Amino acid sequence: MLHIEFLTDLGARVTVDVDSADKLLDIQRQYGRLGWTSGEVPTGGYQFPHDNEPDFDWTLLGARKWTSPDGEELVIHKGHAYRRRELEAVDSRKMKLPAAVKFSRGAKSTDPDQLREKSDGEFEYVTLAIFRGGKRQERYAIPGGRPNAQNQASQAQSSQPQAARPAPARPAPTARLAPQPAPHVAEEEPPF
Amino acid sequence: MLHIEFLTDLGARVTVDVDSADKLLDIQRQYGRLGWTSGEVPTGGYQFPHDNEPDFDWTLLGARKWTSPDGEELVIHKGHAYRRRELEAVDSRKMKLPAAVKFSRGAKSTDPDQLREKSDGEFEYVTLAIFRGGKRQERYAIPGGRPNAQNQASQAQSSQPQAARPAPARPAPTARLAPQPAPHVAEEEPPF
Amino acid sequence: MLHIEFLTDLGARVTVDVDSADKLLDIQRQYGRLGWTSGEVPTGGYQFPHDNEPDFDWTLLGARKWTSPDGEELVIHKGHAYRRRELEAVDSRKMKLPAAVKFSRGAKSTDPDQLREKSDGEFEYVTLAIFRGGKRQERYAIPGGRPNAQNQASQAQSSQPQAARPAPARPAPTARLAPQPAPHVAEEEPPF
Amino acid sequence: MLHIEFLTDLGARVTVDVDSADKLLDIQRQYGRLGWTSGEVPTGGYQFPHDNEPDFDWTLLGARKWTSPDGEELVIHKGHAYRRRELEAVDSRKMKLPAAVKFSRGAKSTDPDQLREKSDGEFEYVTLAIFRGGKRQERYAIPGGRPNAQNQASQAQSSQPQAARPAPARPAPTARLAPQPAPHVAEEEPPF
Amino acid sequence: MLHIEFLTDLGARVTVDVDSADKLLDIQRQYGRLGWTSGEVPTGGYQFPHDNEPDFDWTLLGARKWTSPDGEELVIHKGHAYRRRELEAVDSRKMKLPAAVKFSRGAKSTDPDQLREKSDGEFEYVTLAIFRGGKRQERYAIPGGRPNAQNQASQAQSSQPQAARPAPARPAPTARLAPQPAPHVAEEEPPF
């Protein structure tokens, strides 16, 4: 038997018994839908294959997609809103990197040091997940093959410093039908 | 089966078995009434929908309401007293935020950095919970629909810096019938 | 069923199964007698009602009373010796606090920052427990109502800075019958 | 019965029951093949006998060998790529050390302090494992005695500061058949 | 039933079920022989009665004795080598301390701050265990009463600063029959 440790949407530490290893992802999806998470976001964010991005099942991470009133596509994870950014491939003499899609947010003063990444200038950010290279894993996809149409709307975006982008309008969340409280962008943090 | 980890009122680490996921909140209420907590207060405090505030069941967090001899409504959590503050909606060009109710206290020298939030000036505080936006969740309410009359007495309060408020008289706790030791409010540290 | 996590007297991490919640304190007493502890000393020390001090059952915390060859009453917890101090009530315009009894020791260079409390001057100390206000809880008392005669001997003591007190003679522990190794005051730390 | 705690490839905290102590390494191999790890990399890296290096079973650590398009042999562990380095024996008046093989990478700004080791100059690195001295342990070897031919290709390398080596071309990972996402060398970190 | 958490010699987190409390030390000996440890070394080191030193069972801590090629008696714990030092009794006006035996090593740059102890000058060290005062506990002894002859050879040594001692020749470990990799003594860090 296996046992998976979650932090519930109320922040409680709860372990759930799992009959066998092949049922583990089902359990992660079932409780992740409630906003339960297991483990910490790794430094630099979760790493997934690039081709898993269009129909990635965010419930595996206790996260969910959310489209702001401004029409911006965000991923909500433990009360934080992460923006989708497309990073162009890098092919210089010093570095070769394939194109990637990254979900990140501006760092907050209360984020621990090991999660803060530095961009050009003084801007710091936190990455939830990066999709780059690799081979698509079916087990990370939304079961039933539901395509995720929202991705079409995502604006092209280079790997230039995020801080240099014009500050997007901050979303003003309204009442929703979702089972979690509405996420709120940080009160006094700079726009990300 | 599930298993929930608590820190008891004596600070002991105790796990309680739970038969099924739908009994989890009952168990949290049952032990929370004794001051047991599960998990840490998240950085920036727990986030709940605004409309859950009037009859929020604080036992879910191992906390309880307490009215001071001065008539001030406080929430006691792990020996700390948190004040209720109403934050006005923000609707500027840079930021849009709905009105909120926040339970916070002045930071103590022994609070870890990631819990301290900065206000205007040098004042630092720690937030237990913030109620803002979102859609009311019945499961967070006191079972049986007991309204919480104490909220009527709460003074209106803007989102202006808390440090600028006139320092309220410090309550001198007296013997009570509650099962926990009396909390002591202290915005700066006591002199010993 | 419940499960309580201990740190044994050998520093091992051991979990003990407990049949029901009402047996929990018995188990804590049983293993606490061996010096096993569960959880960490909270920042600022454990808080108990004032009237629990005379017959407080220190085995609940994995601690025990010990009278030094000099006749001083100490509490030993995880190899550290804590002195008993009586704090007078404070009743000023800025603060009202009832009288308290505190068990504390001088900070050592190896104590983590969040445990160190500052007194007047540069003296830092660590508090194990403070007894103040509240209503006596029978469940914290030594079972069978054994009064603790040692408390009679405790000297009255103000809340003046501990550093200003004349340094007491450091106890030279001798062989004892107790099941734990004799506590030793730190080698190069200032007297507490 | 035993229970082993893993961090899965998705970063989830999962405990797996193990019938008996002699099955433990099998379980570590079985889940390590999926990239699951148990425990943290020790400060200074895992220590193994020198003669275990040629056919060391990296699945025991949740790691795997990977040959880059440039033909360089790397070990991938939790998304980081570690280079193989041969350290000559040291036999000076101050120190005697047998030859060793070390798998290390350049430190990243997000690595915790206790993992960073200093070389000559300002270069910092992180060690996954070091093979030096001792007596070969069969239980650490790939079961079935598969020899690891890749080691032949490893270039001889002195214990001179790694920072002084000419920066090798950064590998540009391509789609692979392996069950984990392709590792990516850090975006803005100096070449290692 | 009890459950004890170990860090295996491979650094894995493994819990072992124990039928009853009186079998706990047997289990610690059984797995400690493999280099498994439970819990952390306490700040300042484990404290044991002085008279337990001659036949102390180091397997209780996952450690083992090892005599270097130079004939120096060392204790190996998690890959670190600790030297045996005898501390004379202190009987001054400021402090009274009985004689002690201490097992310590020079601090490494990667040791966490709370483990580093300062001596005279800039030398820092880490203590594994100190044997001083108290009453001998039979349960800490090697079962079967095997005397430990090696202790006869230990040189008398005062509590003077360890850094002032003439630097002993650094042992050059060779292949051994012991089940763990050979430890490497290093008071300063090796040059790579």
mmCIF file of N, CA and C in Angstrom, chain D residues 1-5 21 24-25 28 38-40 43 46-49 60-61 87 94-98 102 114 116-118 120 125 130 132-135 137 139-140 159 162, chain E residues 3 5 7-17 31 34 36 78-79 109-111 170-185 188-192:
data_model
loop_
_atom_site.group_PDB
_atom_site.id
_atom_site.type_symbol
_atom_site.label_atom_id
_atom_site.label_comp_id
_atom_site.label_asym_id
_atom_site.label_seq_id
_atom_site.Cartn_x
_atom_site.Cartn_y
_atom_site.Cartn_z
ATOM 1 N N MET D 1 7.199 -4.653 9.467
ATOM 2 C CA MET D 1 7.076 -3.998 8.152
ATOM 3 C C MET D 1 7.844 -2.673 8.132
ATOM 4 N N LEU D 2 8.324 -2.299 6.940
ATOM 5 C CA LEU D 2 9.027 -1.035 6.801
ATOM 6 C C LEU D 2 8.206 -0.118 5.889
ATOM 7 N N HIS D 3 8.537 1.142 5.906
ATOM 8 C CA HIS D 3 7.840 2.120 5.089
ATOM 9 C C HIS D 3 8.880 3.098 4.595
ATOM 10 N N ILE D 4 8.942 3.291 3.285
ATOM 11 C CA ILE D 4 9.947 4.227 2.759
ATOM 12 C C ILE D 4 9.277 5.440 2.137
ATOM 13 N N GLU D 5 9.774 6.616 2.486
ATOM 14 C CA GLU D 5 9.200 7.880 2.013
ATOM 15 C C GLU D 5 9.908 8.337 0.748
ATOM 16 N N ALA D 21 13.130 -5.905 5.403
ATOM 17 C CA ALA D 21 14.303 -5.076 5.164
ATOM 18 C C ALA D 21 15.084 -5.508 3.921
ATOM 19 N N LEU D 24 14.129 -3.823 0.635
ATOM 20 C CA LEU D 24 14.160 -2.362 0.570
ATOM 21 C C LEU D 24 14.860 -1.845 -0.685
ATOM 22 N N LEU D 25 16.032 -2.400 -0.995
ATOM 23 C CA LEU D 25 16.773 -1.882 -2.152
ATOM 24 C C LEU D 25 16.024 -2.158 -3.461
ATOM 25 N N GLN D 28 13.606 0.558 -3.768
ATOM 26 C CA GLN D 28 14.274 1.801 -4.153
ATOM 27 C C GLN D 28 14.620 1.796 -5.635
ATOM 28 N N SER D 38 14.385 9.352 -2.203
ATOM 29 C CA SER D 38 14.086 9.273 -0.769
ATOM 30 C C SER D 38 15.193 9.973 -0.001
ATOM 31 N N GLY D 39 14.815 10.949 0.804
ATOM 32 C CA GLY D 39 15.816 11.706 1.555
ATOM 33 C C GLY D 39 16.490 12.746 0.675
ATOM 34 N N GLU D 40 17.390 13.498 1.292
ATOM 35 C CA GLU D 40 18.078 14.578 0.595
ATOM 36 C C GLU D 40 19.479 14.122 0.206
ATOM 37 N N THR D 43 25.092 16.671 2.447
ATOM 38 C CA THR D 43 26.081 17.719 2.231
ATOM 39 C C THR D 43 27.399 17.078 1.790
ATOM 40 N N TYR D 46 26.607 11.955 -1.767
ATOM 41 C CA TYR D 46 26.630 10.568 -1.305
ATOM 42 C C TYR D 46 28.059 10.048 -1.396
ATOM 43 N N GLN D 47 28.456 9.210 -0.432
ATOM 44 C CA GLN D 47 29.796 8.622 -0.454
ATOM 45 C C GLN D 47 29.702 7.125 -0.734
ATOM 46 N N PHE D 48 30.398 6.659 -1.757
ATOM 47 C CA PHE D 48 30.419 5.237 -2.088
ATOM 48 C C PHE D 48 31.857 4.769 -2.271
ATOM 49 N N PRO D 49 32.072 3.449 -2.149
ATOM 50 C CA PRO D 49 33.423 2.936 -2.405
ATOM 51 C C PRO D 49 33.822 3.170 -3.867
ATOM 52 N N LEU D 60 19.107 3.595 -7.545
ATOM 53 C CA LEU D 60 19.037 3.607 -6.078
ATOM 54 C C LEU D 60 18.870 5.021 -5.534
ATOM 55 N N LEU D 61 19.321 5.995 -6.292
ATOM 56 C CA LEU D 61 19.234 7.404 -5.884
ATOM 57 C C LEU D 61 18.161 8.158 -6.662
ATOM 58 N N LEU D 87 39.302 12.473 -9.866
ATOM 59 C CA LEU D 87 40.202 13.213 -8.989
ATOM 60 C C LEU D 87 41.411 12.353 -8.693
ATOM 61 N N LYS D 94 50.409 17.309 4.164
ATOM 62 C CA LYS D 94 49.223 17.712 4.914
ATOM 63 C C LYS D 94 48.041 16.770 4.727
ATOM 64 N N MET D 95 47.999 16.059 3.631
ATOM 65 C CA MET D 95 46.804 15.284 3.349
ATOM 66 C C MET D 95 47.116 14.069 2.491
ATOM 67 N N LYS D 96 46.460 12.981 2.807
ATOM 68 C CA LYS D 96 46.567 11.775 2.002
ATOM 69 C C LYS D 96 45.152 11.360 1.618
ATOM 70 N N LEU D 97 44.889 11.289 0.334
ATOM 71 C CA LEU D 97 43.556 10.891 -0.127
ATOM 72 C C LEU D 97 43.712 10.006 -1.352
ATOM 73 N N PRO D 98 43.001 8.872 -1.393
ATOM 74 C CA PRO D 98 43.083 8.027 -2.583
ATOM 75 C C PRO D 98 42.343 8.675 -3.759
ATOM 76 N N LYS D 102 33.998 11.721 -9.004
ATOM 77 C CA LYS D 102 33.033 12.623 -8.398
ATOM 78 C C LYS D 102 32.033 13.054 -9.446
ATOM 79 N N GLN D 114 24.165 25.146 2.284
ATOM 80 C CA GLN D 114 24.882 23.985 2.809
ATOM 81 C C GLN D 114 25.265 23.003 1.709
ATOM 82 N N ARG D 116 26.489 24.174 -1.325
ATOM 83 C CA ARG D 116 27.501 24.803 -2.159
ATOM 84 C C ARG D 116 28.893 24.540 -1.601
ATOM 85 N N GLU D 117 29.754 24.072 -2.426
ATOM 86 C CA GLU D 117 31.136 23.869 -2.026
ATOM 87 C C GLU D 117 31.990 24.847 -2.818
ATOM 88 N N LYS D 118 33.037 25.329 -2.181
ATOM 89 C CA LYS D 118 33.877 26.329 -2.838
ATOM 90 C C LYS D 118 35.083 25.661 -3.456
ATOM 91 N N ASP D 120 38.750 26.684 -5.883
ATOM 92 C CA ASP D 120 39.638 27.832 -5.992
ATOM 93 C C ASP D 120 38.874 28.952 -6.686
ATOM 94 N N TYR D 125 30.203 24.749 -6.473
ATOM 95 C CA TYR D 125 29.576 23.610 -7.129
ATOM 96 C C TYR D 125 28.835 22.738 -6.110
ATOM 97 N N ILE D 130 30.341 10.904 -4.545
ATOM 98 C CA ILE D 130 31.781 10.738 -4.695
ATOM 99 C C ILE D 130 32.124 9.277 -4.396
ATOM 100 N N ARG D 132 35.165 6.868 -3.551
ATOM 101 C CA ARG D 132 36.555 6.948 -3.120
ATOM 102 C C ARG D 132 36.836 5.920 -2.036
ATOM 103 N N GLY D 133 37.935 5.229 -2.164
ATOM 104 C CA GLY D 133 38.386 4.292 -1.135
ATOM 105 C C GLY D 133 37.382 3.186 -0.880
ATOM 106 N N GLY D 134 37.463 2.613 0.298
ATOM 107 C CA GLY D 134 36.485 1.628 0.738
ATOM 108 C C GLY D 134 36.536 0.323 -0.027
ATOM 109 N N LYS D 135 35.577 -0.514 0.270
ATOM 110 C CA LYS D 135 35.505 -1.848 -0.319
ATOM 111 C C LYS D 135 34.217 -1.957 -1.107
ATOM 112 N N GLN D 137 30.775 -2.732 -2.611
ATOM 113 C CA GLN D 137 29.557 -3.335 -2.085
ATOM 114 C C GLN D 137 28.722 -3.842 -3.252
ATOM 115 N N ARG D 139 25.758 -4.857 -3.327
ATOM 116 C CA ARG D 139 24.360 -4.425 -3.315
ATOM 117 C C ARG D 139 24.137 -3.074 -3.994
ATOM 118 N N TYR D 140 25.211 -2.299 -4.231
ATOM 119 C CA TYR D 140 25.062 -1.020 -4.921
ATOM 120 C C TYR D 140 25.160 -1.170 -6.438
ATOM 121 N N SER D 159 42.480 17.155 -10.238
ATOM 122 C CA SER D 159 41.679 17.801 -9.194
ATOM 123 C C SER D 159 41.841 19.314 -9.258
ATOM 124 N N GLN D 162 37.704 23.303 -11.208
ATOM 125 C CA GLN D 162 36.836 23.108 -12.365
ATOM 126 C C GLN D 162 36.603 24.413 -13.121
ATOM 127 N N HIS E 3 6.877 2.935 15.952
ATOM 128 C CA HIS E 3 7.442 3.067 14.614
ATOM 129 C C HIS E 3 8.649 3.988 14.725
ATOM 130 N N GLU E 5 11.749 6.080 12.821
ATOM 131 C CA GLU E 5 12.172 6.641 11.533
ATOM 132 C C GLU E 5 13.687 6.646 11.425
ATOM 133 N N LEU E 7 17.224 7.273 8.810
ATOM 134 C CA LEU E 7 17.866 7.672 7.572
ATOM 135 C C LEU E 7 18.845 6.546 7.276
ATOM 136 N N THR E 8 18.655 5.841 6.165
ATOM 137 C CA THR E 8 19.499 4.687 5.905
ATOM 138 C C THR E 8 20.894 5.128 5.485
ATOM 139 N N ASP E 9 21.785 4.148 5.321
ATOM 140 C CA ASP E 9 23.137 4.465 4.865
ATOM 141 C C ASP E 9 23.113 5.056 3.455
ATOM 142 N N LEU E 10 22.010 4.849 2.730
ATOM 143 C CA LEU E 10 21.848 5.455 1.409
ATOM 144 C C LEU E 10 21.095 6.779 1.491
ATOM 145 N N GLY E 11 20.827 7.225 2.716
ATOM 146 C CA GLY E 11 20.153 8.506 2.887
ATOM 147 C C GLY E 11 18.650 8.442 2.701
ATOM 148 N N ALA E 12 18.093 7.227 2.561
ATOM 149 C CA ALA E 12 16.646 7.102 2.372
ATOM 150 C C ALA E 12 15.918 7.225 3.704
ATOM 151 N N ARG E 13 14.690 7.741 3.651
ATOM 152 C CA ARG E 13 13.860 7.877 4.853
ATOM 153 C C ARG E 13 13.010 6.623 4.997
ATOM 154 N N VAL E 14 13.311 5.800 6.000
ATOM 155 C CA VAL E 14 12.620 4.530 6.172
ATOM 156 C C VAL E 14 12.132 4.394 7.613
ATOM 157 N N THR E 15 10.863 4.028 7.765
ATOM 158 C CA THR E 15 10.288 3.790 9.085
ATOM 159 C C THR E 15 10.185 2.291 9.315
ATOM 160 N N VAL E 16 10.557 1.850 10.517
ATOM 161 C CA VAL E 16 10.494 0.432 10.858
ATOM 162 C C VAL E 16 9.501 0.242 12.009
ATOM 163 N N ASP E 17 8.574 -0.706 11.849
ATOM 164 C CA ASP E 17 7.626 -0.999 12.918
ATOM 165 C C ASP E 17 8.329 -1.760 14.042
ATOM 166 N N TYR E 31 19.720 -1.876 13.116
ATOM 167 C CA TYR E 31 19.854 -1.042 11.925
ATOM 168 C C TYR E 31 21.023 -0.063 12.041
ATOM 169 N N LEU E 34 24.104 -0.994 10.402
ATOM 170 C CA LEU E 34 24.193 -0.729 8.954
ATOM 171 C C LEU E 34 24.486 0.740 8.667
ATOM 172 N N TRP E 36 22.447 3.150 9.787
ATOM 173 C CA TRP E 36 21.196 3.901 9.792
ATOM 174 C C TRP E 36 21.134 4.765 11.048
ATOM 175 N N LYS E 78 27.999 8.785 9.963
ATOM 176 C CA LYS E 78 27.521 9.397 8.722
ATOM 177 C C LYS E 78 28.672 9.963 7.892
ATOM 178 N N GLY E 79 29.764 9.217 7.804
ATOM 179 C CA GLY E 79 30.861 9.616 6.943
ATOM 180 C C GLY E 79 31.831 10.606 7.560
ATOM 181 N N SER E 109 32.974 23.729 6.201
ATOM 182 C CA SER E 109 32.281 24.938 5.733
ATOM 183 C C SER E 109 30.819 24.651 5.458
ATOM 184 N N THR E 110 30.481 23.384 5.280
ATOM 185 C CA THR E 110 29.102 23.046 4.961
ATOM 186 C C THR E 110 28.284 22.652 6.189
ATOM 187 N N ASP E 111 28.893 22.679 7.379
ATOM 188 C CA ASP E 111 28.108 22.375 8.577
ATOM 189 C C ASP E 111 27.167 23.525 8.894
ATOM 190 N N ARG E 170 47.405 12.970 9.365
ATOM 191 C CA ARG E 170 46.107 12.662 8.782
ATOM 192 C C ARG E 170 46.118 11.222 8.280
ATOM 193 N N PRO E 171 45.183 10.434 8.703
ATOM 194 C CA PRO E 171 45.186 9.039 8.280
ATOM 195 C C PRO E 171 44.844 8.894 6.797
ATOM 196 N N ALA E 172 45.504 7.979 6.146
ATOM 197 C CA ALA E 172 45.187 7.684 4.743
ATOM 198 C C ALA E 172 44.446 6.353 4.682
ATOM 199 N N PRO E 173 43.138 6.408 4.670
ATOM 200 C CA PRO E 173 42.362 5.178 4.773
ATOM 201 C C PRO E 173 42.666 4.215 3.629
ATOM 202 N N THR E 174 42.639 2.971 3.949
ATOM 203 C CA THR E 174 42.852 1.944 2.933
ATOM 204 C C THR E 174 41.606 1.075 2.870
ATOM 205 N N ALA E 175 41.607 0.153 1.939
ATOM 206 C CA ALA E 175 40.460 -0.742 1.808
ATOM 207 C C ALA E 175 40.275 -1.511 3.109
ATOM 208 N N ARG E 176 39.049 -1.663 3.527
ATOM 209 C CA ARG E 176 38.770 -2.369 4.768
ATOM 210 C C ARG E 176 37.674 -3.417 4.543
ATOM 211 N N LEU E 177 37.396 -4.163 5.586
ATOM 212 C CA LEU E 177 36.371 -5.192 5.489
ATOM 213 C C LEU E 177 35.019 -4.671 5.966
ATOM 214 N N ALA E 178 35.001 -3.481 6.517
ATOM 215 C CA ALA E 178 33.763 -2.944 7.089
ATOM 216 C C ALA E 178 32.716 -2.745 6.000
ATOM 217 N N PRO E 179 31.435 -2.832 6.370
ATOM 218 C CA PRO E 179 30.381 -2.741 5.367
ATOM 219 C C PRO E 179 30.135 -1.343 4.828
ATOM 220 N N GLN E 180 30.737 -0.300 5.405
ATOM 221 C CA GLN E 180 30.515 1.036 4.844
ATOM 222 C C GLN E 180 31.769 1.498 4.105
ATOM 223 N N PRO E 181 31.583 2.509 3.226
ATOM 224 C CA PRO E 181 32.752 3.092 2.564
ATOM 225 C C PRO E 181 33.710 3.647 3.592
ATOM 226 N N ALA E 182 34.966 3.675 3.280
ATOM 227 C CA ALA E 182 35.958 4.176 4.223
ATOM 228 C C ALA E 182 35.757 5.658 4.454
ATOM 229 N N PRO E 183 35.796 6.079 5.709
ATOM 230 C CA PRO E 183 35.682 7.502 6.006
ATOM 231 C C PRO E 183 36.982 8.201 5.668
ATOM 232 N N HIS E 184 36.862 9.466 5.390
ATOM 233 C CA HIS E 184 38.068 10.243 5.117
ATOM 234 C C HIS E 184 38.127 11.383 6.101
ATOM 235 N N VAL E 185 39.180 11.418 6.865
ATOM 236 C CA VAL E 185 39.317 12.472 7.850
ATOM 237 C C VAL E 185 39.774 13.737 7.134
ATOM 238 N N GLU E 188 40.370 20.480 7.582
ATOM 239 C CA GLU E 188 39.956 21.526 6.662
ATOM 240 C C GLU E 188 39.351 20.785 5.457
ATOM 241 N N GLU E 189 38.803 21.509 4.552
ATOM 242 C CA GLU E 189 38.177 20.875 3.405
ATOM 243 C C GLU E 189 39.244 20.428 2.418
ATOM 244 N N PRO E 190 39.000 19.318 1.738
ATOM 245 C CA PRO E 190 39.890 18.936 0.641
ATOM 246 C C PRO E 190 39.833 19.987 -0.466
ATOM 247 N N PRO E 191 40.832 20.031 -1.322
ATOM 248 C CA PRO E 191 41.006 21.164 -2.232
ATOM 249 C C PRO E 191 40.091 21.128 -3.453
ATOM 250 N N PHE E 192 39.077 20.282 -3.509
ATOM 251 C CA PHE E 192 38.242 20.261 -4.723
ATOM 252 C C PHE E 192 36.799 20.361 -4.318
#
